XYZ file of C-alpha atoms in Angstrom:
205
model
C 20.784 9.538 0.375
C 21.937 12.082 -2.171
C 20.549 15.279 -3.658
C 19.418 15.055 -7.269
C 18.526 17.689 -9.813
C 14.716 17.485 -10.173
C 15.108 18.205 -13.894
C 16.968 14.923 -14.287
C 14.034 12.969 -12.866
C 10.437 12.292 -13.824
C 9.334 14.647 -10.995
C 10.609 17.911 -12.532
C 7.180 19.450 -13.152
C 5.770 18.196 -9.855
C 8.749 19.705 -8.008
C 8.090 23.066 -9.629
C 4.349 22.960 -8.918
C 4.143 21.515 -5.427
C 7.266 22.281 -3.418
C 5.947 25.668 -2.295
C 2.279 24.738 -2.071
C 0.720 25.404 1.367
C -0.827 21.920 1.337
C 1.157 19.579 -0.933
C -0.200 16.379 0.607
C -2.807 14.203 -1.081
C -4.754 11.356 0.512
C -6.254 8.382 -1.278
C -8.437 5.836 0.493
C -8.975 2.212 -0.410
C -10.688 -0.714 1.271
C -8.397 -3.733 1.128
C -9.463 -7.350 1.237
C -7.182 -8.597 4.022
C -8.644 -12.094 4.357
C -5.305 -13.690 3.437
C -3.482 -11.680 6.117
C -5.988 -12.644 8.804
C -5.766 -16.327 7.879
C -1.959 -16.355 7.812
C -1.805 -14.463 11.075
C -4.012 -17.019 12.784
C -2.482 -20.085 11.145
C 1.179 -19.223 11.694
C 1.017 -16.900 14.673
C 2.332 -13.926 12.694
C 1.402 -10.426 13.751
C -1.227 -8.899 11.456
C 0.473 -5.499 11.578
C 3.842 -7.032 10.666
C 2.333 -8.781 7.646
C 0.675 -5.598 6.405
C 3.873 -3.584 6.888
C 5.793 -6.185 4.878
C 3.230 -5.978 2.066
C 3.518 -2.181 2.099
C 7.283 -2.395 1.747
C 7.037 -4.978 -1.033
C 4.519 -2.887 -2.970
C 6.608 0.286 -2.655
C 9.943 -1.360 -3.469
C 8.897 -1.997 -7.064
C 8.082 1.674 -7.775
C 10.920 4.088 -8.520
C 9.108 7.187 -7.200
C 9.272 5.827 -3.659
C 13.037 6.262 -3.758
C 12.649 10.031 -4.267
C 11.507 12.393 -1.506
C 11.415 16.176 -1.076
C 13.434 17.138 1.998
C 13.493 20.816 2.871
C 13.770 22.553 -0.493
C 15.675 19.704 -2.153
C 14.817 16.464 -3.904
C 16.670 13.523 -2.416
C 17.222 10.048 -3.831
C 17.532 6.912 -1.698
C 18.768 3.398 -2.329
C 16.822 1.699 0.450
C 13.342 1.740 1.955
C 12.032 1.196 5.468
C 8.587 0.972 7.037
C 7.981 2.813 10.299
C 5.518 1.524 12.880
C 4.239 2.959 16.170
C 5.059 0.870 19.246
C 3.330 0.893 22.642
C 6.136 1.076 25.220
C 6.299 -0.731 28.524
C 6.000 2.536 30.457
C 2.649 3.332 28.826
C 3.877 5.726 26.156
C 4.467 5.329 22.443
C 7.576 5.410 20.267
C 8.322 4.698 16.617
C 10.445 2.030 14.984
C 11.970 1.764 11.504
C 11.992 -1.701 9.934
C 14.195 -2.199 6.836
C 12.217 -3.434 3.842
C 13.175 -6.961 2.873
C 12.128 -9.222 0.025
C 12.141 -12.075 2.502
C 9.165 -12.285 4.864
C 11.031 -14.357 7.468
C 13.835 -11.787 7.602
C 11.358 -8.915 7.882
C 9.517 -10.758 10.663
C 12.751 -11.266 12.614
C 13.696 -7.604 12.212
C 10.185 -6.522 13.181
C 10.113 -8.596 16.356
C 13.650 -7.690 17.412
C 13.438 -3.955 16.757
C 9.905 -3.359 18.051
C 10.781 -5.418 21.140
C 13.820 -3.202 21.696
C 11.692 -0.063 21.379
C 8.984 -1.478 23.654
C 11.496 -2.155 26.437
C 13.633 0.981 26.078
C 10.820 3.437 25.375
C 13.077 5.123 22.816
C 12.341 5.401 19.112
C 14.593 3.545 16.671
C 15.644 5.189 13.410
C 17.658 3.580 10.632
C 19.094 6.906 9.516
C 19.303 9.021 6.400
C 20.108 6.145 4.044
C 16.461 5.012 4.110
C 13.330 6.550 2.627
C 10.814 5.760 5.378
C 7.147 4.957 4.824
C 5.210 5.900 7.929
C 2.329 3.825 9.289
C -0.073 4.070 12.210
C -2.453 1.293 13.263
C -5.428 2.168 15.484
C -6.192 -1.517 15.761
C -8.761 -1.187 18.533
C -11.089 1.074 16.556
C -12.976 1.029 13.287
C -12.122 4.157 11.302
C -12.989 5.112 7.751
C -9.894 7.201 7.037
C -7.588 10.077 7.930
C -6.938 13.127 5.759
C -3.894 15.351 5.259
C -1.745 15.093 8.347
C 0.917 17.685 7.486
C 3.391 19.488 9.726
C 5.564 20.988 6.993
C 8.663 19.033 8.023
C 7.552 15.437 7.443
C 7.035 14.776 3.739
C 7.230 10.982 3.889
C 4.400 8.811 2.588
C 2.115 7.636 5.370
C -0.564 4.976 5.774
C -3.099 4.711 8.582
C -5.712 2.088 9.344
C -7.906 0.870 12.168
C -9.529 -2.447 13.037
C -10.265 -4.833 10.199
C -13.890 -5.720 9.615
C -15.321 -9.210 9.368
C -18.077 -10.018 6.879
C -18.933 -13.691 6.687
C -15.797 -15.384 5.328
C -14.016 -12.174 4.289
C -12.125 -9.463 6.165
C -11.744 -5.893 4.902
C -9.675 -2.937 6.027
C -10.074 0.722 4.992
C -6.634 2.278 4.504
C -5.683 5.934 4.033
C -2.558 6.675 2.020
C -1.082 10.161 2.290
C 1.748 11.315 0.035
C 3.553 14.478 -1.032
C 2.509 15.488 -4.539
C 6.145 16.130 -5.444
C 6.895 12.459 -4.847
C 3.811 10.921 -6.437
C 0.962 11.811 -8.757
C -2.488 10.324 -8.341
C -2.076 7.528 -10.887
C 1.095 5.966 -9.399
C -0.362 6.437 -5.920
C -3.458 4.486 -6.965
C -1.202 1.901 -8.603
C 0.671 1.524 -5.304
C -2.604 0.702 -3.541
C -3.391 -1.861 -6.252
C 0.064 -3.374 -5.782
C -0.535 -3.454 -2.043
C -3.767 -5.362 -2.558
C -1.972 -7.871 -4.784
C 0.782 -8.377 -2.210
C -1.817 -8.931 0.488
C -3.670 -11.422 -1.684
C -0.508 -13.407 -2.423
C 0.129 -14.314 1.213
C-alpha cells in the first residue's frame, strides 16, 4: 500500500468532489443468475459462498479502480486484493476473515477452507494486513432479502457486497446482490461494469 497523488490518477475529480461528502457511498443492486454456482456447489461439494467470493475477486481483479481506495484523507494504491467474509464461530459469535484473491479456484478454495476454519475455531478475526485492498461481503444465507443500502461508518470505505438466500425458479436460481462503494473509488459506470463482470464470472463456472 502506498499513497498516491489523486491528480496522477483517473480519480482526481472524484477525489475532489466526494472525499468530504457526508454520504459518499453509492449502492447498486443487481439480480444475478447463479444457476452455475448452485450446480457446481452440488456437483463438486464446493461451498456456494466460497464460489461467489471467488467470482467477486476475479471480477474486481481486472479493474484498475479496485486497486485504489480512499483511506482517511488520502488516496492509497494497492498491489493485491482480498475478499472478506463473515464467519460463524464455534462459541456462537461472528468474526471476519480475509481471503487473498487468486486466479486459481482450487487455491482460493484451499485458502478459504483453511482460513475460515481457523477463524471458526479461534473466534478471532483474520486480517491479511495493509498490503491488500479488501472487498467486504456479508451473506445472510438463511433469509431472502432484496438489498441493503448505504452502510457507512465514516471509517470503512471499502467496497462491500451483501446478499441473502438464492431463489429457485424452475431450472434457474437467482440472487439479488447489493454492491456498495465509495464514490471516490468508483463511478456508476465502472460499478455497473463490475456487476456485469461478476455475472460473467458466475456464468463461466
